[in-house]
GROMACS .gro file of C-alpha atoms in nm:
model
   63
    1MET     CA    1   9.681   2.982  -3.964
    2ALA     CA    2   9.391   3.080  -4.191
    3ARG     CA    3   9.059   3.168  -4.031
    4ILE     CA    4   8.778   2.917  -4.081
    5THR     CA    5   8.414   3.004  -4.021
    6ALA     CA    6   8.288   2.789  -3.734
    7GLU     CA    7   8.018   2.535  -3.809
    8ARG     CA    8   7.707   2.527  -3.591
    9CYS     CA    9   7.550   2.219  -3.432
   10GLU     CA   10   7.179   2.132  -3.419
   11CYS     CA   11   7.132   2.347  -3.107
   12ASN     CA   12   7.286   2.644  -3.296
   13CYS     CA   13   7.607   2.658  -3.087
   14LYS     CA   14   7.940   2.741  -3.252
   15MET     CA   15   8.151   2.429  -3.283
   16LYS     CA   16   8.525   2.410  -3.212
   17ARG     CA   17   8.776   2.278  -3.464
   18LEU     CA   18   8.939   1.939  -3.388
   19TYR     CA   19   9.307   1.896  -3.476
   20THR     CA   20   9.552   1.610  -3.484
   21ARG     CA   21   9.931   1.628  -3.500
   22ALA     CA   22  10.054   1.657  -3.859
   23GLU     CA   23  10.265   1.385  -4.013
   24GLY     CA   24  10.625   1.424  -3.903
   25GLY     CA   25  10.522   1.606  -3.585
   26LYS     CA   26  10.533   1.953  -3.738
   27GLY     CA   27  10.211   2.153  -3.720
   28TRP     CA   28   9.849   2.047  -3.696
   29ASP     CA   29   9.589   1.906  -3.937
   30GLY     CA   30   9.220   1.990  -3.896
   31VAL     CA   31   9.007   1.676  -3.883
   32GLY     CA   32   8.658   1.791  -3.784
   33TRP     CA   33   8.432   1.986  -3.549
   34MET     CA   34   8.309   1.934  -3.192
   35CYS     CA   35   8.042   2.123  -2.997
   36GLY     CA   36   8.154   2.240  -2.653
   37CYS     CA   37   7.805   2.287  -2.503
   38GLY     CA   38   7.774   1.922  -2.398
   39CYS     CA   39   7.523   1.809  -2.663
   40GLY     CA   40   7.780   1.558  -2.795
   41CYS     CA   41   7.772   1.679  -3.157
   42VAL     CA   42   8.090   1.583  -3.347
   43THR     CA   43   8.144   1.597  -3.724
   44LEU     CA   44   8.452   1.477  -3.912
   45ASP     CA   45   8.583   1.608  -4.243
   46GLU     CA   46   8.507   1.374  -4.531
   47GLY     CA   47   8.773   1.116  -4.601
   48ALA     CA   48   8.977   1.207  -4.295
   49TRP     CA   49   8.890   0.896  -4.089
   50GLN     CA   50   8.801   0.534  -4.158
   51LEU     CA   51   8.640   0.284  -3.925
   52MET     CA   52   8.846  -0.019  -3.837
   53SER     CA   53   8.720  -0.341  -3.994
   54CYS     CA   54   8.615  -0.475  -3.651
   55CYS     CA   55   8.376  -0.177  -3.614
   56SER     CA   56   8.216  -0.192  -3.960
   57ALA     CA   57   7.861  -0.315  -4.018
   58GLU     CA   58   7.993  -0.588  -4.251
   59VAL     CA   59   8.138  -0.788  -3.961
   60GLU     CA   60   7.871  -0.977  -3.767
   61PRO     CA   61   7.934  -1.110  -3.415
   62ASN     CA   62   7.944  -1.488  -3.367
   63ALA     CA   63   7.608  -1.620  -3.255
   0.00000   0.00000   0.00000
């Protein structure tokens, strides 16, 4: 696996790479970064994830 320079979060900690199982169950695909220091910083690679329609801002709850 190729080496990737770790991103840093707002508190200047090195972030850890997030992976998901590759299609077909062979290997792993990188999907983003997560900080392990407990600050809760998570970033996702562009285009890798989409919100479900029930979570989007376009859908308003019934009043």
